[in-house]
Amino acid sequence: MSDELQRIMAIDDPYLLLREVTTRLADAQQEVTELARLRRRVVQDLHAQGLSYAQIAAKAGLSRGRIHQIRHTGPAPEGAFLGRGAVTVATPLRRDDERGRTVVAVDDVSSGKRLEDLARSYGLDVTSEHVPVSGDIDLNRDGLVVVCGPRMSQEMWETYAQDPVLRWERAEDGPWTVVDRSTGTVHRSGQDSDPARPYDVGYLGRLSRPDGSGSLLAIAGIHTQGSLGVVQLLANDLNTLWGQVGDRRFSTLVGVEYDPETSEPQSVGLLCPLYRHDEDTSA
């Protein structure tokens, strides 16, 4: 019996006991989920290296059938791309100056909901919140997935500014762009081009928290359709993304062709490599 369990069992106040047991059960379930994910990942990695299930079983002291079961059941390893145990999905609130009230953009709602559903499909606990109109948000927390561009939050502006390769800039004629410093390419939304077309650019990156004690997943479009495209890329290719960058810091850009009537992505694709921030990315 663990010390923690003994501590809980010694609580006399029934209401405190109920609260402590409920909290501990939630924490324990998250641990079980992440241990199962890690176990499946180890088996998959060993098998990918050329070992048979029988060889893995013999070295691990388990049956071949058990190894095969681990390989094909339980939470998929690539879910760790989004977070471990629990994630918080944050989407922005916007100010409607004409009506003098705070609103949410339909595309932001869709991006947040789809991210939540995706995270739950990988066995992660999910909560949601909004980045207020002021842009103030505490980024020094584990498991944050933030859908918010640099113009809507000073905290996010400073976070994006640490990216060694991709830089948010305003063009001389006003619209936001993203500059790839390794190639000099300026990526611009189709909405801001002449003639305009239903095309946008989305940013995806895992960036350091301000306190330097972890990271967060940052998603933003030049316009809201870009964020929707990033979310679709995650839904379609999370295993590939996980295989290339794992839980390391990186950034990339996504090109999004979308339906001009609904904003729904019609096609998405990477516009540049997955830039690993721990590598030399200079041109």
Coordinates of C-alpha atoms in Angstrom, one line a residue:
M1 CA 0.0 0.0 0.0
S2 CA 1.5 3.4 -1.1
D3 CA 2.0 6.3 1.3
E4 CA -0.5 8.3 -0.7
L5 CA -3.2 5.7 -0.3
Q6 CA -2.6 5.4 3.4
R7 CA -2.8 9.2 3.8
I8 CA -6.2 9.2 2.0
M9 CA -7.6 6.3 3.9
A10 CA -6.7 8.1 7.2
I11 CA -8.9 11.1 6.4
D12 CA -11.8 11.4 8.9
D13 CA -13.9 14.1 7.2
P14 CA -16.1 12.2 4.7
Y15 CA -16.5 15.2 2.4
L16 CA -12.7 15.8 2.2
L17 CA -12.3 12.0 1.8
L18 CA -14.7 12.0 -1.1
R19 CA -12.9 14.9 -2.8
E20 CA -9.4 13.4 -2.3
V21 CA -10.5 10.0 -3.6
T22 CA -12.1 11.5 -6.6
T23 CA -9.0 13.6 -7.4
R24 CA -6.7 10.6 -6.9
L25 CA -8.8 8.4 -9.1
A26 CA -8.7 10.9 -11.9
D27 CA -4.9 11.3 -11.5
A28 CA -4.4 7.5 -11.4
Q29 CA -6.5 7.0 -14.6
Q30 CA -4.3 9.5 -16.4
E31 CA -1.2 7.7 -15.3
V32 CA -2.7 4.3 -16.4
T33 CA -3.5 5.8 -19.8
E34 CA 0.0 7.3 -20.3
L35 CA 1.7 4.1 -19.1
A36 CA -0.3 2.1 -21.6
R37 CA 0.6 4.6 -24.3
L38 CA 4.3 4.4 -23.5
R39 CA 4.1 0.6 -23.4
R40 CA 2.5 0.4 -26.8
R41 CA 5.1 2.9 -28.2
V42 CA 8.0 0.8 -26.9
V43 CA 6.6 -2.4 -28.6
Q44 CA 6.0 -0.5 -31.8
D45 CA 9.5 1.0 -31.8
L46 CA 11.1 -2.4 -31.2
H47 CA 9.0 -4.1 -33.9
A48 CA 9.9 -1.3 -36.3
Q49 CA 13.6 -2.0 -35.6
G50 CA 13.1 -5.5 -36.9
L51 CA 12.4 -7.5 -33.8
S52 CA 9.6 -10.1 -34.0
Y53 CA 6.9 -10.2 -31.3
A54 CA 8.4 -13.5 -30.2
Q55 CA 11.9 -11.9 -29.7
I56 CA 10.4 -8.9 -27.8
A57 CA 8.3 -11.3 -25.6
A58 CA 11.4 -13.4 -24.8
K59 CA 13.5 -10.4 -23.8
A60 CA 10.7 -8.7 -21.8
G61 CA 9.6 -11.9 -20.1
L62 CA 6.1 -11.7 -21.5
S63 CA 4.1 -14.0 -23.8
R64 CA 4.1 -13.4 -27.5
G65 CA 0.3 -13.1 -27.4
R66 CA 0.6 -10.4 -24.8
I67 CA 3.1 -8.4 -26.8
H68 CA 0.9 -8.7 -29.9
Q69 CA -2.1 -7.5 -27.8
I70 CA -0.1 -4.5 -26.5
R71 CA 0.9 -3.6 -30.0
H72 CA -2.7 -3.3 -31.3
T73 CA -4.7 -2.1 -28.3
G74 CA -4.6 0.8 -25.9
P75 CA -4.1 4.5 -26.6
A76 CA -2.0 5.3 -29.7
P77 CA 1.5 6.7 -29.1
E78 CA 0.9 9.6 -31.4
G79 CA -1.6 11.1 -29.0
A80 CA 1.3 12.4 -27.0
F81 CA 1.8 14.9 -29.8
L82 CA -1.1 16.8 -28.3
G83 CA -0.2 16.3 -24.7
R84 CA 0.1 13.7 -21.9
G85 CA -2.8 12.8 -19.6
A86 CA -4.8 16.0 -20.0
V87 CA -4.9 18.9 -22.4
T88 CA -6.5 22.4 -22.3
V89 CA -7.6 23.8 -25.6
A90 CA -7.7 27.6 -25.6
T91 CA -9.4 29.6 -28.4
P92 CA -9.8 33.4 -28.6
L93 CA -12.6 35.8 -27.8
R94 CA -13.0 38.8 -30.1
R95 CA -14.4 42.3 -29.7
D96 CA -17.3 43.3 -31.9
D97 CA -16.9 47.0 -31.9
E98 CA -20.1 47.6 -33.9
R99 CA -22.2 45.9 -31.2
G100 CA -19.9 46.6 -28.3
R101 CA -19.8 43.1 -27.1
T102 CA -17.5 40.1 -26.9
V103 CA -18.0 37.3 -29.5
V104 CA -16.4 34.1 -30.7
A105 CA -15.7 33.4 -34.4
V106 CA -17.5 30.4 -35.8
D107 CA -14.2 29.1 -37.3
D108 CA -12.5 29.4 -33.9
V109 CA -15.4 27.4 -32.3
S110 CA -15.0 24.7 -34.9
S111 CA -11.2 24.5 -34.5
G112 CA -11.5 24.2 -30.7
K113 CA -14.2 21.6 -30.9
R114 CA -12.4 19.5 -33.4
L115 CA -9.2 19.6 -31.4
E116 CA -11.1 18.5 -28.3
D117 CA -12.6 15.6 -30.1
L118 CA -9.2 14.6 -31.6
A119 CA -7.6 14.7 -28.1
R120 CA -10.4 12.6 -26.6
S121 CA -10.0 10.0 -29.4
Y122 CA -6.5 9.4 -28.1
G123 CA -7.6 8.9 -24.5
L124 CA -6.7 12.4 -23.3
D125 CA -8.8 14.3 -20.7
V126 CA -9.8 17.6 -22.2
T127 CA -10.8 21.0 -20.9
S128 CA -11.4 24.2 -22.8
E129 CA -11.1 27.9 -22.1
H130 CA -10.9 31.2 -24.0
V131 CA -8.1 33.7 -24.5
P132 CA -9.8 36.9 -23.3
V133 CA -10.1 40.0 -25.5
S134 CA -7.2 41.5 -23.5
G135 CA -5.0 38.6 -24.7
D136 CA -3.9 37.8 -21.2
I137 CA -3.3 34.0 -20.8
D138 CA -1.2 32.0 -18.4
L139 CA 1.1 29.9 -20.7
N140 CA 3.1 28.3 -17.9
R141 CA 0.9 25.2 -17.7
D142 CA 1.2 21.7 -18.9
G143 CA -0.9 20.4 -21.8
L144 CA -1.8 23.7 -23.4
V145 CA -3.0 23.8 -27.1
V146 CA -3.5 27.5 -28.0
V147 CA -5.4 28.5 -31.1
C148 CA -4.5 32.2 -31.2
G149 CA -2.5 34.4 -33.5
P150 CA 0.2 37.0 -32.4
R151 CA -2.0 40.1 -32.9
M152 CA -4.6 39.0 -30.4
S153 CA -2.3 38.3 -27.4
Q154 CA 0.9 39.9 -26.3
E155 CA 1.8 36.7 -24.5
M156 CA 1.4 34.7 -27.7
W157 CA 3.3 37.4 -29.7
E158 CA 6.3 36.9 -27.5
T159 CA 6.0 33.2 -27.7
Y160 CA 5.9 33.2 -31.5
A161 CA 8.8 35.6 -31.6
Q162 CA 11.1 32.9 -30.2
D163 CA 10.6 30.8 -33.4
P164 CA 14.1 30.7 -35.0
V165 CA 12.7 30.2 -38.5
L166 CA 9.2 31.4 -39.1
R167 CA 8.4 35.0 -38.3
W168 CA 5.0 36.8 -38.3
E169 CA 5.3 40.2 -40.0
R170 CA 3.0 42.9 -41.4
A171 CA 3.4 43.5 -45.1
E172 CA 3.9 47.1 -46.3
D173 CA 0.3 47.2 -47.5
G174 CA -1.0 46.1 -44.1
P175 CA -1.9 42.4 -44.0
W176 CA -0.2 39.9 -41.8
T177 CA 2.3 37.5 -43.4
V178 CA 4.6 34.7 -42.2
V179 CA 8.2 34.9 -43.4
D180 CA 10.3 31.8 -43.7
R181 CA 13.8 33.1 -42.8
S182 CA 15.5 30.0 -44.1
T183 CA 14.4 30.6 -47.6
G184 CA 13.2 34.2 -47.6
T185 CA 9.7 33.2 -48.8
V186 CA 6.9 35.5 -47.7
H187 CA 3.7 33.5 -47.2
R188 CA 0.5 35.5 -47.7
S189 CA -3.2 34.7 -47.4
G190 CA -5.2 34.5 -50.6
Q191 CA -7.8 36.8 -48.9
D192 CA -5.2 39.6 -48.9
S193 CA -4.1 39.0 -52.5
D194 CA -5.3 40.7 -55.7
P195 CA -7.4 39.1 -57.0
A196 CA -8.6 37.5 -53.7
R197 CA -8.9 33.7 -53.6
P198 CA -10.1 31.1 -51.0
Y199 CA -6.6 30.2 -49.7
D200 CA -5.0 30.8 -46.3
V201 CA -1.8 30.0 -44.4
G202 CA -1.8 28.3 -41.0
Y203 CA 1.0 28.0 -38.4
L204 CA 1.7 24.9 -36.3
G205 CA 4.5 24.8 -33.7
R206 CA 5.5 23.5 -30.4
L207 CA 7.2 26.4 -28.6
S208 CA 8.8 27.0 -25.2
R209 CA 6.7 28.3 -22.4
P210 CA 7.7 31.7 -20.9
D211 CA 9.0 30.0 -17.8
G212 CA 11.2 27.6 -19.8
S213 CA 9.8 24.6 -17.9
G214 CA 7.9 23.0 -20.7
S215 CA 6.2 23.7 -24.0
L216 CA 2.8 24.5 -25.6
L217 CA 1.3 23.7 -29.0
A218 CA 0.5 26.9 -30.9
I219 CA -1.9 27.1 -33.8
A220 CA -2.8 30.2 -35.8
G221 CA -4.0 31.1 -39.2
I222 CA -3.4 34.4 -41.0
H223 CA -7.2 34.2 -41.0
T224 CA -9.4 31.8 -39.2
Q225 CA -9.5 29.4 -42.1
G226 CA -5.8 28.8 -41.7
S227 CA -6.4 27.4 -38.2
L228 CA -9.1 25.1 -39.4
G229 CA -6.7 23.8 -42.0
V230 CA -4.0 23.1 -39.3
V231 CA -6.6 21.2 -37.3
Q232 CA -7.5 19.1 -40.3
L233 CA -3.8 18.3 -40.9
L234 CA -3.5 17.1 -37.3
A235 CA -6.6 14.9 -37.7
N236 CA -5.3 13.4 -41.0
D237 CA -1.6 13.1 -40.3
L238 CA -0.9 13.1 -36.6
N239 CA 1.0 9.8 -36.8
T240 CA 3.3 11.2 -39.5
L241 CA 3.9 14.4 -37.5
W242 CA 4.6 12.5 -34.3
G243 CA 7.0 10.2 -36.2
Q244 CA 9.0 13.2 -37.5
V245 CA 9.2 15.5 -34.5
G246 CA 7.8 13.5 -31.5
D247 CA 7.5 15.9 -28.5
R248 CA 10.4 18.1 -29.6
R249 CA 10.1 21.8 -30.4
F250 CA 9.3 22.6 -34.1
S251 CA 7.3 24.8 -36.4
T252 CA 5.8 24.5 -39.9
L253 CA 3.3 26.2 -42.2
V254 CA 0.2 24.7 -43.8
G255 CA -1.4 25.9 -47.0
V256 CA -5.2 25.7 -47.0
E257 CA -7.6 25.7 -49.9
Y258 CA -11.1 26.2 -48.5
D259 CA -14.8 26.5 -49.5
P260 CA -15.5 30.2 -49.7
E261 CA -19.1 29.6 -48.5
T262 CA -18.4 27.5 -45.5
S263 CA -14.7 28.0 -44.7
E264 CA -14.3 24.2 -44.6
P265 CA -10.8 23.1 -45.8
Q266 CA -10.9 21.4 -49.2
S267 CA -7.2 20.5 -49.3
V268 CA -4.3 21.1 -46.9
G269 CA -0.6 20.5 -47.2
L270 CA 2.8 21.6 -45.8
L271 CA 4.3 24.7 -47.3
C272 CA 7.8 24.1 -45.7
P273 CA 9.6 21.4 -43.8
L274 CA 8.9 20.6 -40.2
Y275 CA 11.6 22.8 -38.8
R276 CA 13.2 21.3 -35.7
H277 CA 14.3 24.1 -33.3
D278 CA 17.1 22.0 -31.9
E279 CA 18.8 21.9 -35.3
D280 CA 20.6 24.5 -37.3
T281 CA 17.9 25.9 -39.5
S282 CA 19.9 28.7 -41.1
A283 CA 19.9 28.9 -44.9

